Each structure stands twice: as C-alpha cells, then as structure tokens.
Short mmCIF file of C-alpha atoms and ligand atoms in Angstrom, two decimals:
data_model
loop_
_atom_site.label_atom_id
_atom_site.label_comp_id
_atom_site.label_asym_id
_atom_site.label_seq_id
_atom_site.Cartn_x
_atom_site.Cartn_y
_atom_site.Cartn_z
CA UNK A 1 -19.60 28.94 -5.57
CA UNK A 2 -21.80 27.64 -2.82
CA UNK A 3 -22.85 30.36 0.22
CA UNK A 4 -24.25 30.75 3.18
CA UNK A 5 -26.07 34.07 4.45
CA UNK A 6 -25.87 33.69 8.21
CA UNK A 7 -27.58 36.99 9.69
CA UNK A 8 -29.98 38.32 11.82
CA UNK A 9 -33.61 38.80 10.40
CA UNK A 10 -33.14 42.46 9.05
CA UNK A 11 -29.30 42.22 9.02
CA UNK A 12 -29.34 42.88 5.18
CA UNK A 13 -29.22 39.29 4.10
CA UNK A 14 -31.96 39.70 1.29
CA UNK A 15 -30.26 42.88 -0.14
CA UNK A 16 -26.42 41.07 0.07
CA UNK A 17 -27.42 38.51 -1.31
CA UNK A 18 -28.68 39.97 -4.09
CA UNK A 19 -25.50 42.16 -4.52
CA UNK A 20 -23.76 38.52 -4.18
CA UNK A 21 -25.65 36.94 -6.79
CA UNK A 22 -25.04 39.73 -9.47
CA UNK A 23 -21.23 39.39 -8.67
CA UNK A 24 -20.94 35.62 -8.95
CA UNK A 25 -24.14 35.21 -11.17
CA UNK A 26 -25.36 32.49 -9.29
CA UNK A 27 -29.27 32.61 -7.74
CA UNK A 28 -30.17 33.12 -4.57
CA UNK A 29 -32.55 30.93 -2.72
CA UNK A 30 -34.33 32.82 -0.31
CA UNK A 31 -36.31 30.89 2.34
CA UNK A 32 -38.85 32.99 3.15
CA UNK A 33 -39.77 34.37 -0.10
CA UNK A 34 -40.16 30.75 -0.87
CA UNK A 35 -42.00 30.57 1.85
CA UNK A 36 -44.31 33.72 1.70
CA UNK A 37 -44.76 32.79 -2.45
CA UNK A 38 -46.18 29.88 -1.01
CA UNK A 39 -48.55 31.86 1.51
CA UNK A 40 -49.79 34.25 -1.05
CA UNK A 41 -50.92 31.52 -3.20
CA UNK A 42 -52.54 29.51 -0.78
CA UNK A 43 -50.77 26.13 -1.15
CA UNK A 44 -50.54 23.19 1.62
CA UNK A 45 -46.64 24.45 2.23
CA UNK A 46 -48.26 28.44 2.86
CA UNK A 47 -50.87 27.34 4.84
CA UNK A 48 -48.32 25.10 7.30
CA UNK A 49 -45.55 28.43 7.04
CA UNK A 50 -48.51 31.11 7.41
CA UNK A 51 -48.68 30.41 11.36
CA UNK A 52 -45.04 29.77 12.29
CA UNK A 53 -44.41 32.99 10.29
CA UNK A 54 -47.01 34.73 11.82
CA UNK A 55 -45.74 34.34 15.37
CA UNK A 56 -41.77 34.67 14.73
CA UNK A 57 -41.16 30.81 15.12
CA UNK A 58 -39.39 28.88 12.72
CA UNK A 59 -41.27 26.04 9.83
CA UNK A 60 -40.50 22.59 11.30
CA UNK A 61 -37.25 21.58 10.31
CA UNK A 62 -38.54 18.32 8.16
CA UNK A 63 -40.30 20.36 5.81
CA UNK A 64 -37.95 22.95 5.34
CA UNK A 65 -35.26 20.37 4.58
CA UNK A 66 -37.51 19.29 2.18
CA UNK A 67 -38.13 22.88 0.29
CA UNK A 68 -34.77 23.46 0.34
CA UNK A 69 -33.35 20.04 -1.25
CA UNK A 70 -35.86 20.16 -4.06
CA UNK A 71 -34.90 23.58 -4.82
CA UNK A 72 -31.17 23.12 -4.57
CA UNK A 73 -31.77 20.27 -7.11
CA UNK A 74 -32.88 22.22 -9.97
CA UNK A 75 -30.97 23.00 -12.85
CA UNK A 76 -30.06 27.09 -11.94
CA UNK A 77 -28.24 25.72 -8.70
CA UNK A 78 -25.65 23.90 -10.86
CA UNK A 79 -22.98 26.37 -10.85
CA UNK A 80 -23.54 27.15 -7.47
CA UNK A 81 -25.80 29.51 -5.18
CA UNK A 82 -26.09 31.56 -2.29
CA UNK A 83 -28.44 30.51 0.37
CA UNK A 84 -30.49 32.77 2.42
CA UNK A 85 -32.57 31.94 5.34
CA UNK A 86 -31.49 28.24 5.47
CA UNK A 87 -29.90 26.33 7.50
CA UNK A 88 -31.38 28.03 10.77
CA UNK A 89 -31.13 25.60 12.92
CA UNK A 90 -28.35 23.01 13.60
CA UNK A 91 -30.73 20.13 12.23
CA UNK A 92 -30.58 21.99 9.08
CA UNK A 93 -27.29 22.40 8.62
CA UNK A 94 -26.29 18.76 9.35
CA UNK A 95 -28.81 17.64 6.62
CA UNK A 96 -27.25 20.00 3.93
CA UNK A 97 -23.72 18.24 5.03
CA UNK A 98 -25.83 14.31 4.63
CA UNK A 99 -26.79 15.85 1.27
CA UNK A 100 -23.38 15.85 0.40
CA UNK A 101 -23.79 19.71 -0.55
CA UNK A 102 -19.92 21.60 -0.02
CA UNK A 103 -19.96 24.69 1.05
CA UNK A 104 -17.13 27.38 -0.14
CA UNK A 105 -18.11 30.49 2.14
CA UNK A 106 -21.00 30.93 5.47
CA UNK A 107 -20.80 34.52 5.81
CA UNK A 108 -22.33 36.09 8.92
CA UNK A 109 -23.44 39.80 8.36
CA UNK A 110 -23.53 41.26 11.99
CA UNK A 111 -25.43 44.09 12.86
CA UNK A 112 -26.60 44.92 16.52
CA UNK A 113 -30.33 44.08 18.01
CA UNK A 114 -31.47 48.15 17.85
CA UNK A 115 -30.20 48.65 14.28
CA UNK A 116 -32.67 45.97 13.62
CA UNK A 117 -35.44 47.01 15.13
CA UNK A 118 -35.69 50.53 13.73
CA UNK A 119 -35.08 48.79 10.10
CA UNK A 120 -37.18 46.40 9.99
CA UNK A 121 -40.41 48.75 10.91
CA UNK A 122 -39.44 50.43 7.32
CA UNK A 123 -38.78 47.78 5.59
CA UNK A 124 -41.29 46.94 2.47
CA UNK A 125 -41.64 44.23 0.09
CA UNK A 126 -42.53 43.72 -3.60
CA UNK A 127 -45.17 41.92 -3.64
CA UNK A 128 -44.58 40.53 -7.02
CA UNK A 129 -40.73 39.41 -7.41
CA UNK A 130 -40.01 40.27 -3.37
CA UNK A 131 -37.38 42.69 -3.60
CA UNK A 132 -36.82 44.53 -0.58
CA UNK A 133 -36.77 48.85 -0.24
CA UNK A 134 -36.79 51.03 2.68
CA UNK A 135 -38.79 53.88 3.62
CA UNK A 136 -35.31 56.03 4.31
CA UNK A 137 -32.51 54.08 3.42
CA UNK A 138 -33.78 52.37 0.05
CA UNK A 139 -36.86 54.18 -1.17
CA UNK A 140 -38.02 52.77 -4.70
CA UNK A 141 -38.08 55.52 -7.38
CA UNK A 142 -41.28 55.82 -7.49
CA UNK A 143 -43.33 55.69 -3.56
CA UNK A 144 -45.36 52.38 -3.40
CA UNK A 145 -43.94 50.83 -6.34
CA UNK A 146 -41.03 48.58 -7.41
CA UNK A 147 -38.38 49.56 -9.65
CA UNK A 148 -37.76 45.92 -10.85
CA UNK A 149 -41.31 44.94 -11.66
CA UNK A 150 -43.83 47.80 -11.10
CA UNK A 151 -46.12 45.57 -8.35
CA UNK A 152 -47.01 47.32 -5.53
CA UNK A 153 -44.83 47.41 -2.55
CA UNK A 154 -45.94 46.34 1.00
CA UNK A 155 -44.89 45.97 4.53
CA UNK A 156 -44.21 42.14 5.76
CA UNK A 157 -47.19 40.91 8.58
CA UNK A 158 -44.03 39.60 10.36
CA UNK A 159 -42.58 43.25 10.34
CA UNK A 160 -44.87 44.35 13.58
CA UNK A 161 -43.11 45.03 16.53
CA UNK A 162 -43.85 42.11 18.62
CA UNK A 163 -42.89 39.49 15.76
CA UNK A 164 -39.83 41.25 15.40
CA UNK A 165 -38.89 40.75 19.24
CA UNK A 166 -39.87 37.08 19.00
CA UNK A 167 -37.81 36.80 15.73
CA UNK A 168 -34.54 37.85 17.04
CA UNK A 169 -35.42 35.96 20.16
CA UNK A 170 -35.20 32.74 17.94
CA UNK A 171 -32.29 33.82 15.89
CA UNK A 172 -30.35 34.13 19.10
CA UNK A 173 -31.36 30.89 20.59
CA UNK A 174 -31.60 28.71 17.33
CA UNK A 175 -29.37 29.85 14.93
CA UNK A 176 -26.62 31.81 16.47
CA UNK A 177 -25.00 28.16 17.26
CA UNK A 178 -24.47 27.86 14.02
CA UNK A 179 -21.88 30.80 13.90
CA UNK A 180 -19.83 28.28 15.91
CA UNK A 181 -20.67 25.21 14.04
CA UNK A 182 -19.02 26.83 10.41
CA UNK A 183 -16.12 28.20 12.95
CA UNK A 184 -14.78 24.47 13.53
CA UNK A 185 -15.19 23.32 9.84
CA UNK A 186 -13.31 26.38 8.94
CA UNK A 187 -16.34 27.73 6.85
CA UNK A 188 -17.51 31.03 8.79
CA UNK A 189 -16.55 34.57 7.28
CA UNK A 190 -17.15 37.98 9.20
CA UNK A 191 -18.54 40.93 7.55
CA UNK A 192 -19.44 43.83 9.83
CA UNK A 193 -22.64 45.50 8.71
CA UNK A 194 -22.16 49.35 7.70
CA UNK A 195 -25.05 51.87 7.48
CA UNK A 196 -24.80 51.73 3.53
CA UNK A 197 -25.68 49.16 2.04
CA UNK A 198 -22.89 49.77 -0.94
CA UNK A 199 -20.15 49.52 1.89
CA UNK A 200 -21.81 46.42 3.59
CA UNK A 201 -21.38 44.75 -0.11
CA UNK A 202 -17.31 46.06 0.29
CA UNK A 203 -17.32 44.26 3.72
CA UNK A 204 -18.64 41.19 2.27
CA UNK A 205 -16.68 40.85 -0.73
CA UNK A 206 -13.90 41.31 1.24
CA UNK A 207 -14.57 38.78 3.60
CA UNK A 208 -15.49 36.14 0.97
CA UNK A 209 -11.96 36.66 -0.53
CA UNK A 210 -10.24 35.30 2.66
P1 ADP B 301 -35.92 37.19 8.25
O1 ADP B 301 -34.56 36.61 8.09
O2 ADP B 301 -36.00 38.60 7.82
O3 ADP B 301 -36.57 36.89 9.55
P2 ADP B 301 -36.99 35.39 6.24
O4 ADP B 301 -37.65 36.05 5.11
O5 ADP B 301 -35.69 34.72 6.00
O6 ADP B 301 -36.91 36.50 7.31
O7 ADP B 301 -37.98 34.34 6.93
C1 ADP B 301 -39.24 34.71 7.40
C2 ADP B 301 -39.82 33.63 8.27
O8 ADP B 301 -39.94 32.41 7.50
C3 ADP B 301 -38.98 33.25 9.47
O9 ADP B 301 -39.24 34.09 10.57
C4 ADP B 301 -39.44 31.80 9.71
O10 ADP B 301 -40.68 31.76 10.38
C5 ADP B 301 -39.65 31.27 8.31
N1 ADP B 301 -38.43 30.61 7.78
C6 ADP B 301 -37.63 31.06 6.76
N2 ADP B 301 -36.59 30.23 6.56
C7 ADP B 301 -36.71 29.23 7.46
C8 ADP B 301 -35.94 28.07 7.78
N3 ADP B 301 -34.80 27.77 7.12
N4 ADP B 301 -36.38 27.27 8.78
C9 ADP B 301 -37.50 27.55 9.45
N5 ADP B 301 -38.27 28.62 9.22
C10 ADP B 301 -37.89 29.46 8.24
ZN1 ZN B 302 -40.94 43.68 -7.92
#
C-alpha cells in the first residue's frame, strides 16, 4: 500500500497519517520531521532546511528528491508507506514516477485557509518522536508533555503567523497543481476535513476504499 498525503500545511496530514499507518501498518515518512530531525541536530541537510523552513519556502527540489529516495529505500518501506509532505512540487512528483515507485492512493485532505490559521497557532510538537497535540482540540494528558514519549512538547518556529501566510501561499501556488496531476492518472482521492479528527480518519478511510 503506497500513499500520498496531499494537504494543506495544518490540514491534519501528520495526525491522518498516523491514523493511516496504524490501519495498514505501514510507516509514515514525514518530510518535515525528517527535515526538522535534521535541524535539531545540526547536520549539513538542517542547516540547508533551517532557512527555507524558516521563511515558509520549500527545500530545493534536488535535495529533497534525494532525502526522500534514500528513505523510501530502506527496508520498513517494503510493504509499502504513506508519504507525507512529499511530492510538493510537480518536479517531485515526476521523479517518484522515474523512480519507478506505484502509487495505490494520493489522498487530498481539504480543509479551508481560516480553519488553518486558527490551528496551526495551537499546534505543538514533541520534541522527541514529533507527534503532534493541540492546545484545544488534542491536548496531551499531561500539559507540556507527550503521551507517547514523555519529551517536552513545543510550538514549531514555522507556526508564527507570518510563516503560516507564506506557507499556504506556497501550497497554493506549488503544490495545489498536483491535485490535478493525480486527477489524470486516476490516483487522487477526496476526503473532506471534519472538526474531529476521529471523523476526518472515517472520511479518509472511506475515500481510500474507492
Ligand atoms: P506543513 O505541511 O505543516 O507545512 P511540514 O512539516 O510537512 O509542514 O514541512 C515543514 C517545512 O519543511 C515546509 O514548509 C518546507 O519548508 C519544508 N519541506 C517539507 N517537505 C518538503 C518537500 N517535499 N519539499 C520542499 N520542502 C519541504
Ligand atoms: Zn514524543
């Protein structure tokens, strides 16, 4: 089972996916906690991703094909895996296809601009195994810590207001075409997002069955 999370940032993606890898126990390979791993522990890949991330732009597509491949080549991906945060760009998408990797299912999660905003501005991170809570809608058991691992939870620098803005500005422009690109190969899946998480996971199960 090979999947796509298409979404906006703050869409639920992270939290789906999760749901989506219990369900099919395959892993997920999340982008940007790749990519913020990297950051925290200060390698040549965090230092490049630190100021893309930083301002809301995407990682040049070369090296992100390049994270991606090596990770989709390990042994855990053999049964199959659910992607989130890549392909964001069309670039990235046609090298996935030139890697001869078939997808089953992109699934877009869509959820409107303003719902965005106000989540993402609670949104908080573990900052040892990156599982995401919520102020309101996700709270961990225990305020400031996570439930999973006991490190302490923080908010994402790329979280602030203005990074948001800039963030959904490139989602729109660079990887909202690729709604259209799964469309014509038959690929793309709809799931509306719902205010609970537990019914977003219906809507997406759902769609994947089609
Ligand atoms: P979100 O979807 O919530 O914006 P992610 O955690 O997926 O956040 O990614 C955070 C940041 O990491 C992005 O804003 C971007 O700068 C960078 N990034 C992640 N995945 C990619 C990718 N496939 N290509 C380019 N940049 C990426
Ligand atoms: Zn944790």
């Amino acid at each position: 089972m090979k999947i796509i999370l298409l979404a906006a940032p703050g869409a639920g993606k992270g939290t789906q996916a999760e749901k989506l890898s219990e369900h099919f126990s395959i892993p997920t390979i999340s982008t940007g906690a790749i990519l913020r791993k990297n950051i925290k522990d200060g390698t040549e890949l965090g230092k490049i991703a630190a100021e893309y991330i930083h301002d809301g732009r995407l990682i040049p597509d070369d090296v992100m094909i390049g994270v991606v491949k090596d990770r989709l080549s390990q042994s855990d991906c053999e049964n199959g895996f659910i992607l989130d945060g890549f392909p964001r760009t069309i670039a990235q998408a046609d090298a996935l296809e030139t890697a001869g990797i078939e997808l089953d299912h992109v699934l877009s999660i869509e959820v409107p601009d303003e719902t965005i905003i106000t989540r993402l501005s609670g949104r908080l991170e573990c900052s040892g195994c990156s599982t995401t809570y919520h102020k309101e809608y996700r709270p961990p058991k225990t305020e400031g810590v996570c439930d999973k691992c006991g490190a302490a939870l923080t908010q994402r620098k790329d979280d602030k207001p203005e990074t948001v803005k800039s963030r959904l500005e490139t989602y729109h422009a660079e990887t909202e075409p690729l709604l259209d690109y799964y469309s014509k190969k038959g690929k793309l899946r709809i799931a509306v997002g719902q205010e609970e998480i537990s019914d977003t996971t219906k809507m997406v199960l759902k769609a994947l069955e089609a």
